[in-house]
Amino acid sequence: MPDRLDTTFAALADPTRRQILSMLLEDDMAVTDVAEPFEMSLAAISKHLGILTRAGLITQEKRGRVKWCKLDPDAMKDASVWMQGFGQFDPVNLEAFEAYLAETGLDRDG
Amino acid sequence: MPDRLDTTFAALADPTRRQILSMLLEDDMAVTDVAEPFEMSLAAISKHLGILTRAGLITQEKRGRVKWCKLDPDAMKDASVWMQGFGQFDPVNLEAFEAYLAETGLDRDG
DNA sequence: GCGATCGTCAACCATCTGGTTGAATATGCC
DNA sequence: GGCATATTCAACCAGATGGTTGACGATCGC
């Protein structure tokens, strides 16, 4: 029986799935719309979404004939917490991001 | 050719390898000592260490006939930075975060 | 030099993974 | 009802993964 971190990290190890997660950062999406930018079959995307769902990285909810996909941050948070045991990355990276914001003036505050 | 995040997350997806990383958190270790608590062959552990090395999660240095294994936080840091975009996406400016990813070269697949 | 120790290599095996295609199941629309 | 749309299922395939064993090359200690 794979451990939760096993399935989470395995799900994150595929570039297609990471790209899907990035797309879902912007908005919830229907399966067909998720598949649109990829040069692979809808069935393949459906499998990827199943893996992301089983990993707890997204949730899927069917409304009518459309199945909506939505980020579920819990599993990623668990994995992130595990990784933080290995270093001080968290504050370091946030500082880097903040510095980037300051440098580019793209900060949400204007 | 797999992306760096591919290999990092794939390496982290195995419980044996995560346990090895945890052990190395305490101290650098020789290959034989890494293998000791596991009920599998030395060759299998050697393969796992090779995967961790190729993923940039550890470094190995041979001194005499003993090969020392040591944590290398860089790859884990990259992965952690990538994940931060998901853990805290509420307060941050998404466009800015994506631009940040693009600028740091961590977005090749997501 | 010689035997023991450290670690890898090569070949092999079963299972998992990521993709394909074609058929099947739901649902929405006229 | 009947057709189009949305999504999954089933069977299949090539290649990767995680393990085994046995042989091998280095290095240490006596």
PDB file of C-alpha atoms (C1' of nucleotides) in Angstrom:
ATOM      1  CA  MET A   1       0.000   0.000   0.000  1.00  0.00           C
ATOM      2  CA  PRO A   2       1.612   3.214  -1.034  1.00  0.00           C
ATOM      3  CA  ASP A   3       1.954   5.895   1.566  1.00  0.00           C
ATOM      4  CA  ARG A   4       0.300   9.278   1.006  1.00  0.00           C
ATOM      5  CA  LEU A   5       3.626  10.991   0.323  1.00  0.00           C
ATOM      6  CA  ASP A   6       4.425   8.269  -2.226  1.00  0.00           C
ATOM      7  CA  THR A   7       1.355   9.046  -4.270  1.00  0.00           C
ATOM      8  CA  THR A   8       1.703  12.797  -3.858  1.00  0.00           C
ATOM      9  CA  PHE A   9       5.322  12.928  -5.021  1.00  0.00           C
ATOM     10  CA  ALA A  10       4.682  10.396  -7.776  1.00  0.00           C
ATOM     11  CA  ALA A  11       1.808  12.535  -9.034  1.00  0.00           C
ATOM     12  CA  LEU A  12       4.046  15.609  -9.014  1.00  0.00           C
ATOM     13  CA  ALA A  13       6.818  13.804 -10.907  1.00  0.00           C
ATOM     14  CA  ASP A  14       5.038  14.141 -14.251  1.00  0.00           C
ATOM     15  CA  PRO A  15       5.347  17.400 -16.221  1.00  0.00           C
ATOM     16  CA  THR A  16       1.878  17.102 -17.719  1.00  0.00           C
ATOM     17  CA  ARG A  17       0.361  16.817 -14.277  1.00  0.00           C
ATOM     18  CA  ARG A  18       2.372  19.735 -12.908  1.00  0.00           C
ATOM     19  CA  GLN A  19       1.230  21.835 -15.830  1.00  0.00           C
ATOM     20  CA  ILE A  20      -2.376  20.858 -15.139  1.00  0.00           C
ATOM     21  CA  LEU A  21      -1.957  21.957 -11.528  1.00  0.00           C
ATOM     22  CA  SER A  22      -0.560  25.284 -12.705  1.00  0.00           C
ATOM     23  CA  MET A  23      -3.516  25.759 -14.999  1.00  0.00           C
ATOM     24  CA  LEU A  24      -5.885  25.078 -12.126  1.00  0.00           C
ATOM     25  CA  LEU A  25      -4.170  27.774 -10.100  1.00  0.00           C
ATOM     26  CA  GLU A  26      -5.893  30.283 -12.326  1.00  0.00           C
ATOM     27  CA  ASP A  27      -9.346  28.785 -12.259  1.00  0.00           C
ATOM     28  CA  ASP A  28     -11.365  25.609 -11.947  1.00  0.00           C
ATOM     29  CA  MET A  29     -11.671  23.851 -15.290  1.00  0.00           C
ATOM     30  CA  ALA A  30     -13.677  21.195 -17.089  1.00  0.00           C
ATOM     31  CA  VAL A  31     -11.833  18.059 -18.211  1.00  0.00           C
ATOM     32  CA  THR A  32     -12.126  18.959 -21.896  1.00  0.00           C
ATOM     33  CA  ASP A  33     -10.699  22.408 -21.270  1.00  0.00           C
ATOM     34  CA  VAL A  34      -7.837  20.987 -19.251  1.00  0.00           C
ATOM     35  CA  ALA A  35      -7.013  18.722 -22.186  1.00  0.00           C
ATOM     36  CA  GLU A  36      -7.148  21.432 -24.813  1.00  0.00           C
ATOM     37  CA  PRO A  37      -3.518  22.691 -24.715  1.00  0.00           C
ATOM     38  CA  PHE A  38      -2.018  19.187 -24.663  1.00  0.00           C
ATOM     39  CA  GLU A  39      -1.132  17.138 -27.680  1.00  0.00           C
ATOM     40  CA  MET A  40      -2.472  13.927 -26.274  1.00  0.00           C
ATOM     41  CA  SER A  41      -5.793  12.171 -26.132  1.00  0.00           C
ATOM     42  CA  LEU A  42      -8.591  13.160 -23.816  1.00  0.00           C
ATOM     43  CA  ALA A  43      -8.405   9.691 -22.300  1.00  0.00           C
ATOM     44  CA  ALA A  44      -4.785  10.280 -21.316  1.00  0.00           C
ATOM     45  CA  ILE A  45      -5.700  13.566 -19.628  1.00  0.00           C
ATOM     46  CA  SER A  46      -8.577  11.843 -17.885  1.00  0.00           C
ATOM     47  CA  LYS A  47      -6.091   9.331 -16.476  1.00  0.00           C
ATOM     48  CA  HIS A  48      -3.795  12.107 -15.301  1.00  0.00           C
ATOM     49  CA  LEU A  49      -6.714  13.799 -13.574  1.00  0.00           C
ATOM     50  CA  GLY A  50      -7.569  10.518 -11.898  1.00  0.00           C
ATOM     51  CA  ILE A  51      -4.028  10.245 -10.587  1.00  0.00           C
ATOM     52  CA  LEU A  52      -4.123  13.826  -9.308  1.00  0.00           C
ATOM     53  CA  THR A  53      -7.453  13.120  -7.636  1.00  0.00           C
ATOM     54  CA  ARG A  54      -6.263   9.915  -5.989  1.00  0.00           C
ATOM     55  CA  ALA A  55      -3.194  11.802  -4.809  1.00  0.00           C
ATOM     56  CA  GLY A  56      -5.464  14.369  -3.163  1.00  0.00           C
ATOM     57  CA  LEU A  57      -4.031  17.198  -5.226  1.00  0.00           C
ATOM     58  CA  ILE A  58      -7.311  18.071  -6.924  1.00  0.00           C
ATOM     59  CA  THR A  59     -10.984  17.341  -6.456  1.00  0.00           C
ATOM     60  CA  GLN A  60     -13.462  16.642  -9.232  1.00  0.00           C
ATOM     61  CA  GLU A  61     -17.137  17.458  -9.105  1.00  0.00           C
ATOM     62  CA  LYS A  62     -19.620  16.536 -11.762  1.00  0.00           C
ATOM     63  CA  ARG A  63     -22.273  19.083 -12.647  1.00  0.00           C
ATOM     64  CA  GLY A  64     -24.426  17.974 -15.505  1.00  0.00           C
ATOM     65  CA  ARG A  65     -22.238  16.273 -18.054  1.00  0.00           C
ATOM     66  CA  VAL A  66     -19.278  18.467 -17.159  1.00  0.00           C
ATOM     67  CA  LYS A  67     -16.776  17.407 -14.524  1.00  0.00           C
ATOM     68  CA  TRP A  68     -15.075  20.340 -12.866  1.00  0.00           C
ATOM     69  CA  CYS A  69     -11.525  20.065 -11.611  1.00  0.00           C
ATOM     70  CA  LYS A  70     -10.312  22.172  -8.734  1.00  0.00           C
ATOM     71  CA  LEU A  71      -7.074  22.392  -6.783  1.00  0.00           C
ATOM     72  CA  ASP A  72      -7.033  20.795  -3.360  1.00  0.00           C
ATOM     73  CA  PRO A  73      -3.993  22.116  -1.508  1.00  0.00           C
ATOM     74  CA  ASP A  74      -4.000  19.623   1.372  1.00  0.00           C
ATOM     75  CA  ALA A  75      -1.760  16.922  -0.080  1.00  0.00           C
ATOM     76  CA  MET A  76       0.693  19.459  -1.450  1.00  0.00           C
ATOM     77  CA  LYS A  77       0.820  21.090   1.946  1.00  0.00           C
ATOM     78  CA  ASP A  78       1.676  17.762   3.567  1.00  0.00           C
ATOM     79  CA  ALA A  79       4.459  17.192   1.088  1.00  0.00           C
ATOM     80  CA  SER A  80       5.686  20.726   1.564  1.00  0.00           C
ATOM     81  CA  VAL A  81       5.758  20.248   5.322  1.00  0.00           C
ATOM     82  CA  TRP A  82       7.770  17.058   4.886  1.00  0.00           C
ATOM     83  CA  MET A  83      10.281  18.897   2.736  1.00  0.00           C
ATOM     84  CA  GLN A  84      10.617  21.717   5.176  1.00  0.00           C
ATOM     85  CA  GLY A  85      12.121  19.246   7.606  1.00  0.00           C
ATOM     86  CA  PHE A  86      15.153  19.303   5.346  1.00  0.00           C
ATOM     87  CA  GLY A  87      15.931  22.949   5.454  1.00  0.00           C
ATOM     88  CA  GLN A  88      15.029  26.521   5.771  1.00  0.00           C
ATOM     89  CA  PHE A  89      13.756  26.747   2.220  1.00  0.00           C
ATOM     90  CA  ASP A  90      10.410  28.207   3.149  1.00  0.00           C
ATOM     91  CA  PRO A  91      11.538  31.590   4.459  1.00  0.00           C
ATOM     92  CA  VAL A  92      14.381  31.717   1.981  1.00  0.00           C
ATOM     93  CA  ASN A  93      12.148  31.257  -1.014  1.00  0.00           C
ATOM     94  CA  LEU A  94       9.505  33.656   0.212  1.00  0.00           C
ATOM     95  CA  GLU A  95      12.175  36.272   0.668  1.00  0.00           C
ATOM     96  CA  ALA A  96      13.349  35.651  -2.869  1.00  0.00           C
ATOM     97  CA  PHE A  97       9.826  36.013  -4.147  1.00  0.00           C
ATOM     98  CA  GLU A  98       9.258  39.176  -2.168  1.00  0.00           C
ATOM     99  CA  ALA A  99      12.514  40.579  -3.495  1.00  0.00           C
ATOM    100  CA  TYR A 100      11.357  39.734  -6.992  1.00  0.00           C
ATOM    101  CA  LEU A 101       8.083  41.524  -6.388  1.00  0.00           C
ATOM    102  CA  ALA A 102       9.846  44.599  -5.141  1.00  0.00           C
ATOM    103  CA  GLU A 103      12.222  44.551  -8.071  1.00  0.00           C
ATOM    104  CA  THR A 104       9.587  44.224 -10.772  1.00  0.00           C
ATOM    105  CA  GLY A 105       6.858  46.294  -9.248  1.00  0.00           C
ATOM    106  CA  LEU A 106       4.357  43.555  -9.992  1.00  0.00           C
ATOM    107  CA  ASP A 107       3.254  43.359  -6.398  1.00  0.00           C
ATOM    108  CA  ARG A 108      -0.502  43.123  -5.978  1.00  0.00           C
ATOM    109  CA  ASP A 109      -0.417  46.261  -3.854  1.00  0.00           C
ATOM    110  CA  GLY A 110       0.575  48.273  -6.847  1.00  0.00           C
TER     111      GLY A 110
ATOM    112  CA  MET B   1      14.942  14.271 -21.297  1.00  0.00           C
ATOM    113  CA  PRO B   2      13.289  14.618 -17.948  1.00  0.00           C
ATOM    114  CA  ASP B   3      13.192  18.001 -16.363  1.00  0.00           C
ATOM    115  CA  ARG B   4      14.881  18.575 -13.016  1.00  0.00           C
ATOM    116  CA  LEU B   5      11.593  18.691 -11.124  1.00  0.00           C
ATOM    117  CA  ASP B   6      10.624  15.384 -12.756  1.00  0.00           C
ATOM    118  CA  THR B   7      13.658  13.614 -11.369  1.00  0.00           C
ATOM    119  CA  THR B   8      13.453  15.335  -8.000  1.00  0.00           C
ATOM    120  CA  PHE B   9       9.820  14.435  -7.381  1.00  0.00           C
ATOM    121  CA  ALA B  10      10.286  10.941  -8.803  1.00  0.00           C
ATOM    122  CA  ALA B  11      13.199  10.393  -6.430  1.00  0.00           C
ATOM    123  CA  LEU B  12      11.081  11.583  -3.509  1.00  0.00           C
ATOM    124  CA  ALA B  13       8.197   9.279  -4.455  1.00  0.00           C
ATOM    125  CA  ASP B  14       9.898   6.190  -3.007  1.00  0.00           C
ATOM    126  CA  PRO B  15       9.652   5.527   0.748  1.00  0.00           C
ATOM    127  CA  THR B  16      13.076   3.872   0.908  1.00  0.00           C
ATOM    128  CA  ARG B  17      14.670   6.938  -0.622  1.00  0.00           C
ATOM    129  CA  ARG B  18      12.800   9.320   1.675  1.00  0.00           C
ATOM    130  CA  GLN B  19      13.943   7.269   4.645  1.00  0.00           C
ATOM    131  CA  ILE B  20      17.520   7.445   3.402  1.00  0.00           C
ATOM    132  CA  LEU B  21      17.247  11.218   3.167  1.00  0.00           C
ATOM    133  CA  SER B  22      15.920  11.343   6.720  1.00  0.00           C
ATOM    134  CA  MET B  23      18.842   9.258   7.920  1.00  0.00           C
ATOM    135  CA  LEU B  24      21.274  11.595   6.185  1.00  0.00           C
ATOM    136  CA  LEU B  25      19.678  14.502   7.979  1.00  0.00           C
ATOM    137  CA  GLU B  26      21.390  13.275  11.124  1.00  0.00           C
ATOM    138  CA  ASP B  27      24.794  12.684   9.648  1.00  0.00           C
ATOM    139  CA  ASP B  28      26.740  11.760   6.532  1.00  0.00           C
ATOM    140  CA  MET B  29      26.899   7.994   6.066  1.00  0.00           C
ATOM    141  CA  ALA B  30      28.748   5.307   4.169  1.00  0.00           C
ATOM    142  CA  VAL B  31      26.769   3.226   1.665  1.00  0.00           C
ATOM    143  CA  THR B  32      26.972   0.090   3.788  1.00  0.00           C
ATOM    144  CA  ASP B  33      25.693   1.932   6.830  1.00  0.00           C
ATOM    145  CA  VAL B  34      22.840   3.440   4.835  1.00  0.00           C
ATOM    146  CA  ALA B  35      21.860  -0.072   3.768  1.00  0.00           C
ATOM    147  CA  GLU B  36      22.017  -1.604   7.222  1.00  0.00           C
ATOM    148  CA  PRO B  37      18.443  -0.919   8.459  1.00  0.00           C
ATOM    149  CA  PHE B  38      16.821  -2.034   5.198  1.00  0.00           C
ATOM    150  CA  GLU B  39      15.774  -5.554   4.359  1.00  0.00           C
ATOM    151  CA  MET B  40      17.055  -5.411   0.836  1.00  0.00           C
ATOM    152  CA  SER B  41      20.303  -6.012  -0.952  1.00  0.00           C
ATOM    153  CA  LEU B  42      23.214  -3.615  -0.922  1.00  0.00           C
ATOM    154  CA  ALA B  43      22.926  -3.403  -4.683  1.00  0.00           C
ATOM    155  CA  ALA B  44      19.359  -2.134  -4.381  1.00  0.00           C
ATOM    156  CA  ILE B  45      20.442   0.545  -1.923  1.00  0.00           C
ATOM    157  CA  SER B  46      23.301   1.455  -4.215  1.00  0.00           C
ATOM    158  CA  LYS B  47      20.783   1.990  -7.004  1.00  0.00           C
ATOM    159  CA  HIS B  48      18.616   4.162  -4.758  1.00  0.00           C
ATOM    160  CA  LEU B  49      21.633   6.253  -3.855  1.00  0.00           C
ATOM    161  CA  GLY B  50      22.425   6.641  -7.531  1.00  0.00           C
ATOM    162  CA  ILE B  51      18.915   7.914  -8.158  1.00  0.00           C
ATOM    163  CA  LEU B  52      19.173  10.361  -5.271  1.00  0.00           C
ATOM    164  CA  THR B  53      22.528  11.541  -6.599  1.00  0.00           C
ATOM    165  CA  ARG B  54      21.274  12.006 -10.143  1.00  0.00           C
ATOM    166  CA  ALA B  55      18.301  13.901  -8.727  1.00  0.00           C
ATOM    167  CA  GLY B  56      20.695  16.252  -6.970  1.00  0.00           C
ATOM    168  CA  LEU B  57      19.329  15.366  -3.552  1.00  0.00           C
ATOM    169  CA  ILE B  58      22.582  13.953  -2.221  1.00  0.00           C
ATOM    170  CA  THR B  59      26.252  13.971  -3.146  1.00  0.00           C
ATOM    171  CA  GLN B  60      28.628  11.033  -2.859  1.00  0.00           C
ATOM    172  CA  GLU B  61      32.331  11.259  -2.223  1.00  0.00           C
ATOM    173  CA  LYS B  62      34.700   8.326  -2.175  1.00  0.00           C
ATOM    174  CA  ARG B  63      37.417   8.292   0.449  1.00  0.00           C
ATOM    175  CA  GLY B  64      39.446   5.122   0.418  1.00  0.00           C
ATOM    176  CA  ARG B  65      37.084   2.247  -0.177  1.00  0.00           C
ATOM    177  CA  VAL B  66      34.259   4.011   1.609  1.00  0.00           C
ATOM    178  CA  LYS B  67      31.802   6.184  -0.282  1.00  0.00           C
ATOM    179  CA  TRP B  68      30.253   8.866   1.865  1.00  0.00           C
ATOM    180  CA  CYS B  69      26.738  10.102   1.229  1.00  0.00           C
ATOM    181  CA  LYS B  70      25.672  13.585   2.184  1.00  0.00           C
ATOM    182  CA  LEU B  71      22.508  15.616   1.784  1.00  0.00           C
ATOM    183  CA  ASP B  72      22.519  18.256  -0.940  1.00  0.00           C
ATOM    184  CA  PRO B  73      19.597  20.622  -0.348  1.00  0.00           C
ATOM    185  CA  ASP B  74      19.577  22.370  -3.738  1.00  0.00           C
ATOM    186  CA  ALA B  75      17.159  20.142  -5.634  1.00  0.00           C
ATOM    187  CA  MET B  76      14.801  19.896  -2.685  1.00  0.00           C
ATOM    188  CA  LYS B  77      14.875  23.653  -2.441  1.00  0.00           C
ATOM    189  CA  ASP B  78      13.856  24.024  -6.074  1.00  0.00           C
ATOM    190  CA  ALA B  79      10.984  21.621  -5.573  1.00  0.00           C
ATOM    191  CA  SER B  80       9.959  23.407  -2.416  1.00  0.00           C
ATOM    192  CA  VAL B  81       9.940  26.750  -4.216  1.00  0.00           C
ATOM    193  CA  TRP B  82       7.739  25.285  -6.920  1.00  0.00           C
ATOM    194  CA  MET B  83       5.302  24.004  -4.303  1.00  0.00           C
ATOM    195  CA  GLN B  84       5.169  27.307  -2.480  1.00  0.00           C
ATOM    196  CA  GLY B  85       3.176  28.701  -5.372  1.00  0.00           C
ATOM    197  CA  PHE B  86       0.390  26.343  -4.421  1.00  0.00           C
ATOM    198  CA  GLY B  87       0.472  26.534  -0.663  1.00  0.00           C
ATOM    199  CA  GLN B  88       0.047  30.272  -0.513  1.00  0.00           C
ATOM    200  CA  PHE B  89      -1.764  31.145  -3.656  1.00  0.00           C
ATOM    201  CA  ASP B  90      -4.451  33.038  -1.837  1.00  0.00           C
ATOM    202  CA  PRO B  91      -2.529  36.150  -0.855  1.00  0.00           C
ATOM    203  CA  VAL B  92      -0.038  36.402  -3.673  1.00  0.00           C
ATOM    204  CA  ASN B  93      -0.308  37.925  -7.095  1.00  0.00           C
ATOM    205  CA  LEU B  94      -0.549  35.000  -9.484  1.00  0.00           C
ATOM    206  CA  GLU B  95       0.799  36.813 -12.491  1.00  0.00           C
ATOM    207  CA  ALA B  96       3.768  37.887 -10.433  1.00  0.00           C
ATOM    208  CA  PHE B  97       4.355  34.386  -9.176  1.00  0.00           C
ATOM    209  CA  GLU B  98       4.275  32.970 -12.665  1.00  0.00           C
ATOM    210  CA  ALA B  99       6.652  35.620 -13.878  1.00  0.00           C
ATOM    211  CA  TYR B 100       8.892  34.743 -10.979  1.00  0.00           C
ATOM    212  CA  LEU B 101       8.819  31.081 -11.949  1.00  0.00           C
ATOM    213  CA  ALA B 102       9.556  31.973 -15.545  1.00  0.00           C
ATOM    214  CA  GLU B 103      12.455  34.160 -14.551  1.00  0.00           C
ATOM    215  CA  THR B 104      14.006  31.566 -12.280  1.00  0.00           C
ATOM    216  CA  GLY B 105      13.664  28.893 -14.936  1.00  0.00           C
ATOM    217  CA  LEU B 106      11.518  26.654 -12.801  1.00  0.00           C
ATOM    218  CA  ASP B 107       8.476  26.708 -15.022  1.00  0.00           C
ATOM    219  CA  ARG B 108       9.584  24.689 -17.983  1.00  0.00           C
ATOM    220  CA  ASP B 109       6.675  22.372 -17.483  1.00  0.00           C
ATOM    221  CA  GLY B 110       4.521  24.134 -15.150  1.00  0.00           C
TER     222      GLY B 110
ATOM    223  C1'  DG C   1      50.471 -11.339  -1.214  1.00  0.00           C
ATOM    224  C1'  DC C   2      46.014 -12.685   0.572  1.00  0.00           C
ATOM    225  C1'  DG C   3      41.686 -12.648   2.478  1.00  0.00           C
ATOM    226  C1'  DA C   4      38.018  -9.655   3.936  1.00  0.00           C
ATOM    227  C1'  DT C   5      35.375  -5.507   3.133  1.00  0.00           C
ATOM    228  C1'  DC C   6      33.155  -1.791   0.214  1.00  0.00           C
ATOM    229  C1'  DG C   7      30.591  -0.846  -3.563  1.00  0.00           C
ATOM    230  C1'  DT C   8      29.127  -1.277  -8.452  1.00  0.00           C
ATOM    231  C1'  DC C   9      27.927  -3.687 -12.733  1.00  0.00           C
ATOM    232  C1'  DA C  10      25.255  -6.781 -15.704  1.00  0.00           C
ATOM    233  C1'  DA C  11      21.608  -9.611 -16.601  1.00  0.00           C
ATOM    234  C1'  DC C  12      17.280 -10.800 -15.449  1.00  0.00           C
ATOM    235  C1'  DC C  13      12.371 -10.484 -13.741  1.00  0.00           C
ATOM    236  C1'  DA C  14       7.663  -8.736 -12.337  1.00  0.00           C
ATOM    237  C1'  DT C  15       5.155  -4.838 -12.029  1.00  0.00           C
ATOM    238  C1'  DC C  16       3.982  -0.013 -12.842  1.00  0.00           C
ATOM    239  C1'  DT C  17       3.488   3.971 -16.022  1.00  0.00           C
ATOM    240  C1'  DG C  18       2.021   6.830 -19.703  1.00  0.00           C
ATOM    241  C1'  DG C  19       0.363   6.642 -23.835  1.00  0.00           C
ATOM    242  C1'  DT C  20      -2.851   4.761 -27.744  1.00  0.00           C
ATOM    243  C1'  DT C  21      -7.480   3.376 -29.823  1.00  0.00           C
ATOM    244  C1'  DG C  22     -12.323   2.100 -29.986  1.00  0.00           C
ATOM    245  C1'  DA C  23     -16.441   1.282 -27.577  1.00  0.00           C
ATOM    246  C1'  DA C  24     -19.489   2.634 -23.831  1.00  0.00           C
ATOM    247  C1'  DT C  25     -22.056   5.746 -20.612  1.00  0.00           C
ATOM    248  C1'  DA C  26     -24.199  10.194 -19.337  1.00  0.00           C
ATOM    249  C1'  DT C  27     -26.101  14.334 -20.181  1.00  0.00           C
ATOM    250  C1'  DG C  28     -27.848  18.350 -22.916  1.00  0.00           C
ATOM    251  C1'  DC C  29     -30.379  20.250 -26.886  1.00  0.00           C
ATOM    252  C1'  DC C  30     -33.783  20.539 -30.539  1.00  0.00           C
TER     253       DC C  30
ATOM    254  C1'  DG D   1     -36.653  10.417 -29.951  1.00  0.00           C
ATOM    255  C1'  DG D   2     -32.266  11.277 -31.815  1.00  0.00           C
ATOM    256  C1'  DC D   3     -27.957  13.426 -32.295  1.00  0.00           C
ATOM    257  C1'  DA D   4     -23.985  15.894 -30.390  1.00  0.00           C
ATOM    258  C1'  DT D   5     -21.033  16.671 -26.383  1.00  0.00           C
ATOM    259  C1'  DA D   6     -18.440  15.226 -22.114  1.00  0.00           C
ATOM    260  C1'  DT D   7     -16.016  11.742 -19.973  1.00  0.00           C
ATOM    261  C1'  DT D   8     -14.603   7.185 -18.807  1.00  0.00           C
ATOM    262  C1'  DC D   9     -13.608   2.239 -19.614  1.00  0.00           C
ATOM    263  C1'  DA D  10     -11.085  -1.724 -21.548  1.00  0.00           C
ATOM    264  C1'  DA D  11      -7.564  -3.705 -23.951  1.00  0.00           C
ATOM    265  C1'  DC D  12      -3.277  -3.154 -25.462  1.00  0.00           C
ATOM    266  C1'  DC D  13       1.718  -1.606 -25.964  1.00  0.00           C
ATOM    267  C1'  DA D  14       6.603   0.107 -25.089  1.00  0.00           C
ATOM    268  C1'  DG D  15       9.486   1.579 -21.789  1.00  0.00           C
ATOM    269  C1'  DA D  16      10.648   2.689 -16.922  1.00  0.00           C
ATOM    270  C1'  DT D  17      11.112   1.069 -12.063  1.00  0.00           C
ATOM    271  C1'  DG D  18      12.481  -1.612  -8.061  1.00  0.00           C
ATOM    272  C1'  DG D  19      14.043  -5.633  -6.797  1.00  0.00           C
ATOM    273  C1'  DT D  20      17.125 -10.062  -7.201  1.00  0.00           C
ATOM    274  C1'  DT D  21      21.615 -12.658  -7.842  1.00  0.00           C
ATOM    275  C1'  DG D  22      26.403 -13.435  -9.095  1.00  0.00           C
ATOM    276  C1'  DA D  23      30.652 -11.679 -10.745  1.00  0.00           C
ATOM    277  C1'  DC D  24      33.780  -7.988 -10.584  1.00  0.00           C
ATOM    278  C1'  DG D  25      37.224  -4.060  -9.295  1.00  0.00           C
ATOM    279  C1'  DA D  26      39.201  -1.362  -5.368  1.00  0.00           C
ATOM    280  C1'  DT D  27      41.014  -0.877  -1.117  1.00  0.00           C
ATOM    281  C1'  DC D  28      42.318  -2.038   3.657  1.00  0.00           C
ATOM    282  C1'  DG D  29      44.779  -4.871   7.267  1.00  0.00           C
ATOM    283  C1'  DC D  30      47.781  -8.429   8.455  1.00  0.00           C
TER     284       DC D  30
END
